[in-house]
Amino acid sequence: MSSQKAWAVVAGVGPGTGASVARRFAQKYSVALLARKSANIDPVVEEITAAGGKAIGISADCSDGKSVKKAFEELKKAMGGATLAAAVYNVGGRFIRKPFLELSEEEFESGWEANGRGAFHFSQAVLPLLLDRVDASPEFPPTLIFTSATAAMKGSALCASFAAGKFAMRALAQSLAREFGPKGIHVSHAIIDGVIDIERTKDWKFDHPDAKIKPEAIADSYWYLHTQPRTCFTNELDIRPYIEKW
Amino acid sequence: MSSQKAWAVVAGVGPGTGASVARRFAQKYSVALLARKSANIDPVVEEITAAGGKAIGISADCSDGKSVKKAFEELKKAMGGATLAAAVYNVGGRFIRKPFLELSEEEFESGWEANGRGAFHFSQAVLPLLLDRVDASPEFPPTLIFTSATAAMKGSALCASFAAGKFAMRALAQSLAREFGPKGIHVSHAIIDGVIDIERTKDWKFDHPDAKIKPEAIADSYWYLHTQPRTCFTNELDIRPYIEKW
Amino acid sequence: MSSQKAWAVVAGVGPGTGASVARRFAQKYSVALLARKSANIDPVVEEITAAGGKAIGISADCSDGKSVKKAFEELKKAMGGATLAAAVYNVGGRFIRKPFLELSEEEFESGWEANGRGAFHFSQAVLPLLLDRVDASPEFPPTLIFTSATAAMKGSALCASFAAGKFAMRALAQSLAREFGPKGIHVSHAIIDGVIDIERTKDWKFDHPDAKIKPEAIADSYWYLHTQPRTCFTNELDIRPYIEKW
Amino acid sequence: MSSQKAWAVVAGVGPGTGASVARRFAQKYSVALLARKSANIDPVVEEITAAGGKAIGISADCSDGKSVKKAFEELKKAMGGATLAAAVYNVGGRFIRKPFLELSEEEFESGWEANGRGAFHFSQAVLPLLLDRVDASPEFPPTLIFTSATAAMKGSALCASFAAGKFAMRALAQSLAREFGPKGIHVSHAIIDGVIDIERTKDWKFDHPDAKIKPEAIADSYWYLHTQPRTCFTNELDIRPYIEKW
């Protein structure tokens, strides 16, 4: 294996899960952050760099194949001869709650664009790089993680768009796990069931303390998944605050 | 209720399930058959007409909103003042089995187009008509059935496109059942698990007799679903030949 | 096949589902009703007999192997040379809702006794008879149906006993379907999700009309399952009132 | 919190998962090992003690309420004023693969005894102790983990006994998670899907290297679950070797 530090790539970096995952993986790897708006990425890149890590930001729209292709050309240039150790797809798209008959095609499609098509392009870009790393006998199996939601398990009323997208993402994660697991790649689908504790949800009140999921805890979970040896791959796990009803 | 015969509409009519469902529902209703190719529809329309039923064929591409809109304008004209009693979405799309890294975007999207976007447009077209019928206190609750597959429950290796589409269809069916059930509409998701006995599969050999699902039996199942009273809605059922491994 | 009318056996007959299923199957078959208390059976036997059908009642405790053995000796005597066409296991046991730490062993076990052990003894008694009937090429495939509940899919708080029992019943139904389906026997697991409309629930008020499941509708569903040809077996279906939250 | 080391208790200790879990938790806690045969426990107790940890063995049959009660009286005496940090129920019982009609009642019941009744008695014994620890504001939330199997998700042919038991265990784990999660206790159900790498399976050959799950990797997973903060509880995760078909 090259003596260079390996990389991790995180797509879908806002102030919550994506940023925490990037920080966590930056403790061991160089990290590339992908998001549509560089405003979301820049502070995280700066923070990781200031802390002595290595991070780059690339703007990309994962639902657009050309944009993903361009982003990964940039990433590969930055990587030089290094390998890709982990990839996290954290693009959620809009959560639309609306009577079905009021949904526009564009609104219904948005769930698929983020969770289906975007996950497809991202997976096609990262899997060849993760396969390369298998040959390098890394400490931890190369890993691809999808951030999902309870909507992947249950199609609730008024949530057709988001649920259709998350169900599709779960199908993709299973299919990839079954195809690429035997090739040494760990594919996981993480069902995040609860409100995440970020600036935007700061004022959402609950009866109990700790009612919101800390993004750092999600990041720790993803890191744990990454460290599982190949005799012990977890394809699916749920994550929820202790007080969540389910 | 109008003295005119009510209608059923079946989208996705080939030689198998769609045609059998149309024949079955034509025993009570006038039926409209939608398919991309009129070559698939015409013989069924003729057959139903010859048997004393009423049937019309309309060509439409359900994945195209404009095409669906045009088809339903035509259908409503044909319906006159009659109501819509049942709608069956039977569009399956291509079944693609291929290594993930060889899939084109267009191939991956095809599962969604048929099972996600197409189901969306069809549902948006039929639900207002089915709601109208609720007010007419019909003998059987207005019914919307989706033809699905085992791929809605399990994302197999090499089947990412089809599985992503069918998972999305299941999400949609659940979401619609939860939103429109309380309004009196019966929404069902039928998991067809096995080879269907049609011309194309005639030479597929099995060790056991009756190894293939008769499309007439699927049609009977759909008819049964349609006749369930609103105190007893089935949202999901599986259908498979007795010898199928599962 | 013998010219004698075939039989159906229903275990767990109270005033709701069991009685309705017995009445429905009595339209074609002689029926045997099993229950612990003959007070539950006698009126149904009388009613079926008065309506021109044939019915017998046998008291039995399905959780007790000897009691089941004795009941089936009695049944076989009554059947003479006739065959068994259908068997419905409708024993639910007590529904206990209680903090886990307050459950006695006897209370926790009661869910298993009714839904696990009882279903085991009943299945062992009926399957050899149903297999005999396969050889007689009957009109409808011999059928074994288990009445289950949402608790088979979700272990809710305070419901450990009932859920453990119903989960176990679902496992049994799947295992039997996979073993005996290929031998020609139709095994189904019916998830009844809602309040059943019987004397005991008469005063339970809901905002909507028809909020409770009519037991006759459940019986129709079971009859439909029984009539499915062997190319088209349904192993699992859910049944709920249109207004049920799920 | 008391300055004494807290305890972990592991029930069902053979040479595989149970022993590895005990070793792993002994890195932080005093551990109590429960098994029917002290021959299974003694070498692990010696090994942990030799390595500087603290371990005691108690023989107990978890399917027998009195035996469990006695074992926990012994354990509480050993614990003194210390608290219980984690409890792992790892009793699997016999795996019986047999035609259904050849199963004796005793064989069918064995799945329930180990996975249902035994899990009940163990849970009733540990939950009050785990609740006590919540009040002590421990570093990691008190944890109860059940070792389960794919048979908890699918009732395969010929496996009715084991599947009924594991389905029931899953129901119990869900019910306890929903009741005790909000009280601060982390309840998890771990689906182990694959052959475990122990002496008994040493000669089972596979095409791939690393085809068997290392028990140490399962123990690491359980430890990870234990360390999740209460904003981020995982109730269910699957674990399988990379080459496993599923």
Short mmCIF file of N, CA, C and O in Angstrom, two decimals, chain B residues 1 42 52 61 85 114:
data_model
loop_
_atom_site.label_atom_id
_atom_site.label_comp_id
_atom_site.label_asym_id
_atom_site.label_seq_id
_atom_site.Cartn_x
_atom_site.Cartn_y
_atom_site.Cartn_z
N MET B 1 -76.50 6.52 -7.78
CA MET B 1 -75.42 6.20 -8.75
C MET B 1 -76.00 6.19 -10.15
O MET B 1 -77.14 5.80 -10.36
N ASP B 42 -54.92 -4.10 -28.66
CA ASP B 42 -56.00 -4.34 -29.63
C ASP B 42 -56.62 -5.73 -29.53
O ASP B 42 -57.84 -5.85 -29.48
N GLY B 52 -68.95 -9.74 -25.59
CA GLY B 52 -70.11 -8.99 -25.11
C GLY B 52 -69.78 -7.92 -24.08
O GLY B 52 -70.67 -7.25 -23.55
N ASP B 61 -47.92 6.41 -22.37
CA ASP B 61 -46.67 6.09 -21.69
C ASP B 61 -46.79 6.67 -20.28
O ASP B 61 -46.70 7.89 -20.11
N ALA B 85 -64.42 2.51 -11.02
CA ALA B 85 -64.55 1.57 -9.90
C ALA B 85 -63.21 0.98 -9.48
O ALA B 85 -63.01 0.63 -8.32
N ALA B 114 -40.72 3.17 -14.71
CA ALA B 114 -41.91 2.32 -14.79
C ALA B 114 -42.62 2.24 -13.44
O ALA B 114 -43.85 2.37 -13.36
#
